[in-house]
Amino acid sequence: MDIGATYYERKSCSAQWLEFNRGMAAELSAGLPPEDLRQLFYRIGQRLAQALPVPPCQTLSDLQDQFNARWDGIDWGFTVLSEDADGVAITHACSPIAMAFGPETSDWSVGFFEGAYQAWFDSQRMPPSLRVRALQPATAQAAGPRVDLRLSKAVA
């Protein structure tokens, strides 16, 4: 691990909360199935989006700027949005969740970002058929402070 990654891991979650968060994640994982935890974190993400509303935006670039203003205000990283023929790729970089709860929680903690981004896109009056879903990382090492998501038509 390089020195920059070590620094990021140390600073992305306050030492004051690290063991508390890790213990809570362990208890949550022991008590609930991953899909239930993902739904719980989805709802928490929705609540964050409601607490930090995004005004109507005319362009994807404006929307990205609005997302980043909210994340920057709480030191939660940043977003890159890119449109393609089938939807919008959402990259959330420098997420503190992987450090706060541990990388082994990424299968359910990504629900937080699904909920937050879904609520923000819904506030832009996107068609209800468009849903935000986290993508599986290409490798186990890819799970962590970067979360890749996609806004596209829901698969039935």
Short mmCIF file of N, CA and C in Angstrom, two decimals:
data_model
loop_
_atom_site.label_atom_id
_atom_site.label_comp_id
_atom_site.label_asym_id
_atom_site.label_seq_id
_atom_site.Cartn_x
_atom_site.Cartn_y
_atom_site.Cartn_z
N MET A 1 0.85 -1.17 0.00
CA MET A 1 0.00 0.00 0.00
C MET A 1 0.90 1.24 0.00
N ASP A 2 0.56 2.20 -0.85
CA ASP A 2 1.39 3.41 -0.91
C ASP A 2 1.05 4.36 0.24
N ILE A 3 1.92 5.32 0.44
CA ILE A 3 1.78 6.25 1.58
C ILE A 3 0.51 7.09 1.46
N GLY A 4 0.11 7.44 0.23
CA GLY A 4 -1.12 8.22 0.04
C GLY A 4 -2.35 7.43 0.45
N ALA A 5 -2.39 6.15 0.10
CA ALA A 5 -3.52 5.31 0.47
C ALA A 5 -3.59 5.13 1.99
N THR A 6 -2.44 4.97 2.61
CA THR A 6 -2.39 4.84 4.06
C THR A 6 -2.92 6.10 4.73
N TYR A 7 -2.50 7.25 4.24
CA TYR A 7 -2.97 8.52 4.78
C TYR A 7 -4.48 8.63 4.62
N TYR A 8 -4.99 8.32 3.42
CA TYR A 8 -6.42 8.42 3.17
C TYR A 8 -7.19 7.52 4.14
N GLU A 9 -6.74 6.28 4.30
CA GLU A 9 -7.43 5.37 5.20
C GLU A 9 -7.46 5.91 6.63
N ARG A 10 -6.36 6.50 7.05
CA ARG A 10 -6.29 7.05 8.41
C ARG A 10 -7.21 8.25 8.58
N LYS A 11 -7.36 9.07 7.56
CA LYS A 11 -8.09 10.33 7.67
C LYS A 11 -9.55 10.25 7.21
N SER A 12 -9.95 9.18 6.51
CA SER A 12 -11.30 9.14 5.96
C SER A 12 -12.37 8.83 7.00
N CYS A 13 -11.97 8.30 8.14
CA CYS A 13 -12.91 8.08 9.23
C CYS A 13 -12.23 8.49 10.52
N SER A 14 -12.86 9.35 11.25
CA SER A 14 -12.32 9.84 12.51
C SER A 14 -11.98 8.68 13.43
N ALA A 15 -10.81 8.74 14.03
CA ALA A 15 -10.40 7.71 14.98
C ALA A 15 -11.43 7.57 16.10
N GLN A 16 -12.08 8.65 16.41
CA GLN A 16 -13.10 8.69 17.45
C GLN A 16 -14.26 7.73 17.13
N TRP A 17 -14.56 7.53 15.84
CA TRP A 17 -15.70 6.73 15.43
C TRP A 17 -15.34 5.39 14.80
N LEU A 18 -14.08 5.16 14.47
CA LEU A 18 -13.70 3.99 13.69
C LEU A 18 -14.12 2.68 14.35
N GLU A 19 -13.71 2.43 15.57
CA GLU A 19 -14.03 1.15 16.21
C GLU A 19 -15.52 1.02 16.50
N PHE A 20 -16.18 2.12 16.81
CA PHE A 20 -17.63 2.09 16.99
C PHE A 20 -18.31 1.65 15.69
N ASN A 21 -17.93 2.29 14.58
CA ASN A 21 -18.52 1.95 13.28
C ASN A 21 -18.23 0.50 12.89
N ARG A 22 -16.99 0.07 13.09
CA ARG A 22 -16.63 -1.32 12.75
C ARG A 22 -17.41 -2.31 13.60
N GLY A 23 -17.57 -2.01 14.90
CA GLY A 23 -18.35 -2.89 15.76
C GLY A 23 -19.81 -2.93 15.35
N MET A 24 -20.36 -1.77 15.01
CA MET A 24 -21.74 -1.71 14.56
C MET A 24 -21.91 -2.50 13.26
N ALA A 25 -20.98 -2.36 12.33
CA ALA A 25 -21.05 -3.10 11.07
C ALA A 25 -21.00 -4.61 11.32
N ALA A 26 -20.14 -5.04 12.25
CA ALA A 26 -20.04 -6.47 12.56
C ALA A 26 -21.36 -6.98 13.14
N GLU A 27 -21.97 -6.21 14.03
CA GLU A 27 -23.25 -6.63 14.61
C GLU A 27 -24.37 -6.63 13.57
N LEU A 28 -24.39 -5.61 12.72
CA LEU A 28 -25.38 -5.59 11.65
C LEU A 28 -25.22 -6.80 10.74
N SER A 29 -23.98 -7.10 10.36
CA SER A 29 -23.71 -8.24 9.48
C SER A 29 -24.10 -9.56 10.13
N ALA A 30 -23.91 -9.67 11.43
CA ALA A 30 -24.24 -10.90 12.14
C ALA A 30 -25.75 -11.05 12.32
N GLY A 31 -26.47 -9.94 12.34
CA GLY A 31 -27.89 -9.99 12.66
C GLY A 31 -28.85 -9.94 11.50
N LEU A 32 -28.40 -9.44 10.36
CA LEU A 32 -29.31 -9.26 9.22
C LEU A 32 -28.68 -9.79 7.94
N PRO A 33 -29.49 -10.30 7.03
CA PRO A 33 -28.96 -10.73 5.73
C PRO A 33 -28.49 -9.52 4.92
N PRO A 34 -27.51 -9.72 4.02
CA PRO A 34 -26.97 -8.60 3.24
C PRO A 34 -28.03 -7.78 2.49
N GLU A 35 -29.06 -8.42 1.94
CA GLU A 35 -30.07 -7.66 1.19
C GLU A 35 -30.87 -6.75 2.11
N ASP A 36 -31.15 -7.19 3.33
CA ASP A 36 -31.84 -6.34 4.30
C ASP A 36 -30.96 -5.15 4.69
N LEU A 37 -29.67 -5.42 4.88
CA LEU A 37 -28.74 -4.34 5.21
C LEU A 37 -28.63 -3.35 4.06
N ARG A 38 -28.60 -3.87 2.83
CA ARG A 38 -28.53 -2.98 1.67
C ARG A 38 -29.75 -2.07 1.62
N GLN A 39 -30.93 -2.62 1.92
CA GLN A 39 -32.16 -1.82 1.94
C GLN A 39 -32.13 -0.78 3.06
N LEU A 40 -31.61 -1.17 4.22
CA LEU A 40 -31.48 -0.23 5.33
C LEU A 40 -30.58 0.94 4.93
N PHE A 41 -29.44 0.63 4.33
CA PHE A 41 -28.52 1.69 3.93
C PHE A 41 -29.09 2.50 2.77
N TYR A 42 -29.89 1.88 1.91
CA TYR A 42 -30.59 2.60 0.85
C TYR A 42 -31.47 3.69 1.47
N ARG A 43 -32.24 3.31 2.48
CA ARG A 43 -33.13 4.28 3.14
C ARG A 43 -32.33 5.39 3.84
N ILE A 44 -31.20 5.03 4.42
CA ILE A 44 -30.35 6.05 5.04
C ILE A 44 -29.85 7.02 3.97
N GLY A 45 -29.46 6.49 2.81
CA GLY A 45 -29.03 7.35 1.70
C GLY A 45 -30.14 8.28 1.25
N GLN A 46 -31.37 7.77 1.19
CA GLN A 46 -32.51 8.61 0.83
C GLN A 46 -32.68 9.75 1.84
N ARG A 47 -32.52 9.45 3.10
CA ARG A 47 -32.66 10.48 4.14
C ARG A 47 -31.58 11.55 4.00
N LEU A 48 -30.36 11.12 3.68
CA LEU A 48 -29.30 12.11 3.46
C LEU A 48 -29.66 13.01 2.28
N ALA A 49 -30.14 12.42 1.20
CA ALA A 49 -30.51 13.22 0.02
C ALA A 49 -31.63 14.19 0.34
N GLN A 50 -32.57 13.78 1.17
CA GLN A 50 -33.66 14.68 1.58
C GLN A 50 -33.13 15.81 2.45
N ALA A 51 -32.14 15.51 3.27
CA ALA A 51 -31.55 16.54 4.15
C ALA A 51 -30.67 17.51 3.37
N LEU A 52 -30.13 17.04 2.25
CA LEU A 52 -29.25 17.86 1.40
C LEU A 52 -29.83 17.92 -0.01
N PRO A 53 -30.98 18.59 -0.18
CA PRO A 53 -31.66 18.57 -1.48
C PRO A 53 -30.85 19.25 -2.58
N VAL A 54 -31.10 18.77 -3.79
CA VAL A 54 -30.46 19.31 -4.99
C VAL A 54 -31.54 20.06 -5.79
N PRO A 55 -31.27 21.31 -6.17
CA PRO A 55 -32.26 22.06 -6.95
C PRO A 55 -32.36 21.49 -8.37
N PRO A 56 -33.42 21.83 -9.08
CA PRO A 56 -33.54 21.37 -10.47
C PRO A 56 -32.34 21.83 -11.30
N CYS A 57 -31.82 20.93 -12.11
CA CYS A 57 -30.66 21.21 -12.95
C CYS A 57 -31.03 21.00 -14.42
N GLN A 58 -30.40 21.76 -15.29
CA GLN A 58 -30.69 21.67 -16.71
C GLN A 58 -29.75 20.74 -17.45
N THR A 59 -28.54 20.54 -16.92
CA THR A 59 -27.56 19.71 -17.61
C THR A 59 -26.95 18.70 -16.63
N LEU A 60 -26.36 17.67 -17.20
CA LEU A 60 -25.67 16.67 -16.37
C LEU A 60 -24.49 17.29 -15.65
N SER A 61 -23.82 18.22 -16.29
CA SER A 61 -22.70 18.92 -15.66
C SER A 61 -23.16 19.72 -14.44
N ASP A 62 -24.30 20.40 -14.57
CA ASP A 62 -24.85 21.14 -13.43
C ASP A 62 -25.21 20.19 -12.29
N LEU A 63 -25.79 19.05 -12.66
CA LEU A 63 -26.17 18.07 -11.65
C LEU A 63 -24.93 17.53 -10.92
N GLN A 64 -23.89 17.24 -11.67
CA GLN A 64 -22.63 16.79 -11.07
C GLN A 64 -22.10 17.84 -10.09
N ASP A 65 -22.15 19.10 -10.50
CA ASP A 65 -21.69 20.19 -9.62
C ASP A 65 -22.52 20.24 -8.33
N GLN A 66 -23.82 20.05 -8.45
CA GLN A 66 -24.69 20.08 -7.28
C GLN A 66 -24.41 18.90 -6.35
N PHE A 67 -24.25 17.71 -6.94
CA PHE A 67 -23.89 16.54 -6.13
C PHE A 67 -22.58 16.82 -5.38
N ASN A 68 -21.60 17.32 -6.11
CA ASN A 68 -20.28 17.54 -5.50
C ASN A 68 -20.32 18.60 -4.42
N ALA A 69 -21.17 19.59 -4.56
CA ALA A 69 -21.30 20.61 -3.51
C ALA A 69 -21.82 19.96 -2.22
N ARG A 70 -22.76 19.03 -2.35
CA ARG A 70 -23.29 18.36 -1.17
C ARG A 70 -22.25 17.45 -0.53
N TRP A 71 -21.58 16.64 -1.36
CA TRP A 71 -20.55 15.74 -0.82
C TRP A 71 -19.40 16.52 -0.20
N ASP A 72 -18.99 17.60 -0.84
CA ASP A 72 -17.89 18.40 -0.31
C ASP A 72 -18.26 19.00 1.04
N GLY A 73 -19.51 19.40 1.19
CA GLY A 73 -19.95 20.01 2.44
C GLY A 73 -19.88 19.07 3.63
N ILE A 74 -19.89 17.76 3.38
CA ILE A 74 -19.80 16.80 4.49
C ILE A 74 -18.54 15.94 4.39
N ASP A 75 -17.60 16.33 3.55
CA ASP A 75 -16.33 15.61 3.38
C ASP A 75 -16.53 14.15 2.99
N TRP A 76 -17.39 13.92 2.00
CA TRP A 76 -17.70 12.55 1.59
C TRP A 76 -17.25 12.25 0.16
N GLY A 77 -16.22 12.91 -0.32
CA GLY A 77 -15.70 12.59 -1.64
C GLY A 77 -16.33 13.41 -2.73
N PHE A 78 -16.36 12.82 -3.93
CA PHE A 78 -16.90 13.54 -5.08
C PHE A 78 -17.44 12.58 -6.12
N THR A 79 -18.22 13.15 -7.04
CA THR A 79 -18.93 12.40 -8.07
C THR A 79 -18.45 12.80 -9.46
N VAL A 80 -18.37 11.82 -10.33
CA VAL A 80 -18.17 12.07 -11.76
C VAL A 80 -19.33 11.38 -12.48
N LEU A 81 -20.06 12.14 -13.28
CA LEU A 81 -21.17 11.60 -14.07
C LEU A 81 -20.78 11.60 -15.54
N SER A 82 -21.12 10.52 -16.24
CA SER A 82 -20.89 10.50 -17.69
C SER A 82 -22.03 9.74 -18.36
N GLU A 83 -22.56 10.39 -19.38
CA GLU A 83 -23.71 9.83 -20.10
C GLU A 83 -23.24 8.97 -21.26
N ASP A 84 -23.98 7.87 -21.49
CA ASP A 84 -23.76 7.06 -22.67
C ASP A 84 -25.12 6.67 -23.25
N ALA A 85 -25.15 5.83 -24.24
CA ALA A 85 -26.39 5.51 -24.92
C ALA A 85 -27.42 4.84 -24.02
N ASP A 86 -26.98 4.10 -23.01
CA ASP A 86 -27.89 3.32 -22.18
C ASP A 86 -28.18 3.90 -20.81
N GLY A 87 -27.54 5.02 -20.46
CA GLY A 87 -27.77 5.57 -19.13
C GLY A 87 -26.68 6.52 -18.71
N VAL A 88 -26.50 6.63 -17.41
CA VAL A 88 -25.50 7.52 -16.83
C VAL A 88 -24.62 6.71 -15.89
N ALA A 89 -23.31 6.78 -16.13
CA ALA A 89 -22.35 6.16 -15.22
C ALA A 89 -22.09 7.15 -14.09
N ILE A 90 -22.10 6.65 -12.87
CA ILE A 90 -21.88 7.45 -11.68
C ILE A 90 -20.67 6.87 -10.96
N THR A 91 -19.64 7.66 -10.84
CA THR A 91 -18.47 7.23 -10.07
C THR A 91 -18.40 8.11 -8.84
N HIS A 92 -18.47 7.46 -7.68
CA HIS A 92 -18.32 8.20 -6.42
C HIS A 92 -16.94 7.84 -5.87
N ALA A 93 -16.06 8.82 -5.79
CA ALA A 93 -14.69 8.60 -5.33
C ALA A 93 -14.51 9.12 -3.91
N CYS A 94 -13.61 8.49 -3.20
CA CYS A 94 -13.21 8.89 -1.84
C CYS A 94 -14.33 8.74 -0.83
N SER A 95 -15.09 7.68 -0.95
CA SER A 95 -16.13 7.38 0.03
C SER A 95 -15.50 6.96 1.35
N PRO A 96 -15.96 7.54 2.45
CA PRO A 96 -15.43 7.11 3.75
C PRO A 96 -16.07 5.83 4.27
N ILE A 97 -17.11 5.33 3.61
CA ILE A 97 -17.83 4.17 4.14
C ILE A 97 -16.94 2.93 4.22
N ALA A 98 -16.13 2.67 3.20
CA ALA A 98 -15.31 1.47 3.23
C ALA A 98 -14.38 1.46 4.43
N MET A 99 -13.82 2.60 4.76
CA MET A 99 -12.94 2.67 5.92
C MET A 99 -13.75 2.63 7.22
N ALA A 100 -14.85 3.33 7.25
CA ALA A 100 -15.64 3.41 8.48
C ALA A 100 -16.22 2.06 8.89
N PHE A 101 -16.73 1.29 7.92
CA PHE A 101 -17.39 0.02 8.23
C PHE A 101 -16.55 -1.19 7.87
N GLY A 102 -15.51 -1.00 7.08
CA GLY A 102 -14.66 -2.10 6.65
C GLY A 102 -15.01 -2.53 5.24
N PRO A 103 -14.00 -2.89 4.45
CA PRO A 103 -14.24 -3.25 3.05
C PRO A 103 -15.13 -4.47 2.88
N GLU A 104 -15.21 -5.33 3.89
CA GLU A 104 -16.06 -6.52 3.77
C GLU A 104 -17.55 -6.19 3.79
N THR A 105 -17.91 -4.94 4.05
CA THR A 105 -19.31 -4.54 4.06
C THR A 105 -19.77 -3.94 2.74
N SER A 106 -18.89 -3.88 1.75
CA SER A 106 -19.23 -3.16 0.52
C SER A 106 -20.42 -3.78 -0.22
N ASP A 107 -20.71 -5.07 -0.03
CA ASP A 107 -21.85 -5.66 -0.73
C ASP A 107 -23.18 -5.08 -0.25
N TRP A 108 -23.23 -4.57 0.98
CA TRP A 108 -24.47 -3.95 1.45
C TRP A 108 -24.36 -2.46 1.70
N SER A 109 -23.18 -1.95 2.02
CA SER A 109 -23.07 -0.52 2.31
C SER A 109 -23.25 0.35 1.05
N VAL A 110 -23.07 -0.24 -0.15
CA VAL A 110 -23.31 0.53 -1.38
C VAL A 110 -24.76 0.96 -1.50
N GLY A 111 -25.64 0.30 -0.75
CA GLY A 111 -27.04 0.71 -0.75
C GLY A 111 -27.21 2.17 -0.36
N PHE A 112 -26.31 2.68 0.48
CA PHE A 112 -26.36 4.09 0.87
C PHE A 112 -26.29 4.99 -0.36
N PHE A 113 -25.33 4.70 -1.25
CA PHE A 113 -25.16 5.53 -2.45
C PHE A 113 -26.29 5.30 -3.44
N GLU A 114 -26.79 4.08 -3.53
CA GLU A 114 -27.95 3.83 -4.40
C GLU A 114 -29.13 4.69 -3.95
N GLY A 115 -29.38 4.73 -2.65
CA GLY A 115 -30.50 5.51 -2.13
C GLY A 115 -30.32 7.01 -2.30
N ALA A 116 -29.11 7.50 -2.00
CA ALA A 116 -28.87 8.94 -2.12
C ALA A 116 -28.99 9.39 -3.58
N TYR A 117 -28.30 8.71 -4.48
CA TYR A 117 -28.36 9.13 -5.88
C TYR A 117 -29.76 8.93 -6.47
N GLN A 118 -30.44 7.84 -6.11
CA GLN A 118 -31.80 7.63 -6.62
C GLN A 118 -32.70 8.79 -6.19
N ALA A 119 -32.63 9.18 -4.93
CA ALA A 119 -33.47 10.28 -4.44
C ALA A 119 -33.14 11.58 -5.17
N TRP A 120 -31.85 11.84 -5.37
CA TRP A 120 -31.48 13.06 -6.08
C TRP A 120 -31.94 13.03 -7.53
N PHE A 121 -31.78 11.89 -8.21
CA PHE A 121 -32.26 11.80 -9.60
C PHE A 121 -33.78 11.91 -9.63
N ASP A 122 -34.47 11.27 -8.68
CA ASP A 122 -35.93 11.38 -8.63
C ASP A 122 -36.36 12.84 -8.48
N SER A 123 -35.61 13.62 -7.71
CA SER A 123 -35.95 15.03 -7.51
C SER A 123 -35.80 15.84 -8.80
N GLN A 124 -35.08 15.26 -9.78
CA GLN A 124 -34.92 15.91 -11.07
C GLN A 124 -36.02 15.50 -12.05
N ARG A 125 -36.99 14.76 -11.53
CA ARG A 125 -38.13 14.28 -12.32
C ARG A 125 -37.72 13.31 -13.43
N MET A 126 -36.81 12.42 -13.08
CA MET A 126 -36.41 11.36 -14.01
C MET A 126 -37.57 10.37 -14.12
N PRO A 127 -37.70 9.70 -15.26
CA PRO A 127 -38.77 8.69 -15.37
C PRO A 127 -38.59 7.61 -14.29
N PRO A 128 -39.69 7.14 -13.70
CA PRO A 128 -39.60 6.14 -12.63
C PRO A 128 -38.97 4.82 -13.08
N SER A 129 -38.90 4.60 -14.39
CA SER A 129 -38.29 3.36 -14.89
C SER A 129 -36.76 3.38 -14.79
N LEU A 130 -36.19 4.56 -14.50
CA LEU A 130 -34.74 4.66 -14.35
C LEU A 130 -34.35 4.44 -12.90
N ARG A 131 -33.43 3.52 -12.68
CA ARG A 131 -33.02 3.15 -11.33
C ARG A 131 -31.50 3.22 -11.20
N VAL A 132 -31.04 3.56 -10.02
CA VAL A 132 -29.61 3.58 -9.71
C VAL A 132 -29.24 2.26 -9.06
N ARG A 133 -28.22 1.61 -9.61
CA ARG A 133 -27.71 0.36 -9.03
C ARG A 133 -26.19 0.43 -8.99
N ALA A 134 -25.64 -0.07 -7.89
CA ALA A 134 -24.18 -0.18 -7.78
C ALA A 134 -23.71 -1.32 -8.66
N LEU A 135 -22.56 -1.13 -9.26
CA LEU A 135 -21.95 -2.17 -10.07
C LEU A 135 -20.99 -2.97 -9.21
N GLN A 136 -20.82 -4.23 -9.54
CA GLN A 136 -19.84 -5.06 -8.83
C GLN A 136 -18.45 -4.61 -9.23
N PRO A 137 -17.53 -4.44 -8.26
CA PRO A 137 -16.16 -4.09 -8.63
C PRO A 137 -15.52 -5.20 -9.45
N ALA A 138 -14.63 -4.83 -10.38
CA ALA A 138 -13.96 -5.81 -11.23
C ALA A 138 -13.10 -6.77 -10.41
N THR A 139 -12.53 -6.30 -9.33
CA THR A 139 -11.71 -7.14 -8.46
C THR A 139 -12.04 -6.84 -7.01
N ALA A 140 -11.67 -7.73 -6.13
CA ALA A 140 -11.92 -7.50 -4.71
C ALA A 140 -11.18 -6.26 -4.23
N GLN A 141 -10.00 -5.99 -4.79
CA GLN A 141 -9.25 -4.80 -4.38
C GLN A 141 -9.94 -3.52 -4.82
N ALA A 142 -10.79 -3.59 -5.84
CA ALA A 142 -11.46 -2.38 -6.33
C ALA A 142 -12.52 -1.89 -5.35
N ALA A 143 -13.05 -2.80 -4.51
CA ALA A 143 -14.04 -2.38 -3.52
C ALA A 143 -13.33 -1.47 -2.53
N GLY A 144 -13.97 -0.41 -2.15
CA GLY A 144 -13.33 0.49 -1.21
C GLY A 144 -13.80 1.91 -1.38
N PRO A 145 -12.86 2.86 -1.44
CA PRO A 145 -13.26 4.26 -1.45
C PRO A 145 -13.87 4.72 -2.78
N ARG A 146 -13.94 3.86 -3.78
CA ARG A 146 -14.58 4.20 -5.05
C ARG A 146 -15.79 3.29 -5.23
N VAL A 147 -16.92 3.91 -5.55
CA VAL A 147 -18.15 3.17 -5.79
C VAL A 147 -18.62 3.52 -7.20
N ASP A 148 -18.82 2.50 -8.02
CA ASP A 148 -19.33 2.71 -9.38
C ASP A 148 -20.80 2.31 -9.40
N LEU A 149 -21.61 3.22 -9.93
CA LEU A 149 -23.05 2.99 -10.01
C LEU A 149 -23.51 3.33 -11.43
N ARG A 150 -24.76 3.01 -11.69
CA ARG A 150 -25.30 3.29 -13.01
C ARG A 150 -26.79 3.63 -12.89
N LEU A 151 -27.18 4.70 -13.57
CA LEU A 151 -28.59 5.05 -13.70
C LEU A 151 -29.03 4.54 -15.07
N SER A 152 -29.96 3.62 -15.09
CA SER A 152 -30.45 3.06 -16.35
C SER A 152 -31.82 2.44 -16.12
N LYS A 153 -32.41 1.95 -17.20
CA LYS A 153 -33.72 1.30 -17.08
C LYS A 153 -33.61 0.11 -16.16
N ALA A 154 -34.61 -0.01 -15.30
CA ALA A 154 -34.64 -1.14 -14.36
C ALA A 154 -34.82 -2.43 -15.13
N VAL A 155 -34.09 -3.46 -14.73
CA VAL A 155 -34.22 -4.79 -15.33
C VAL A 155 -35.36 -5.50 -14.63
N ALA A 156 -36.28 -6.02 -15.41
CA ALA A 156 -37.45 -6.67 -14.81
C ALA A 156 -37.13 -8.01 -14.24
#
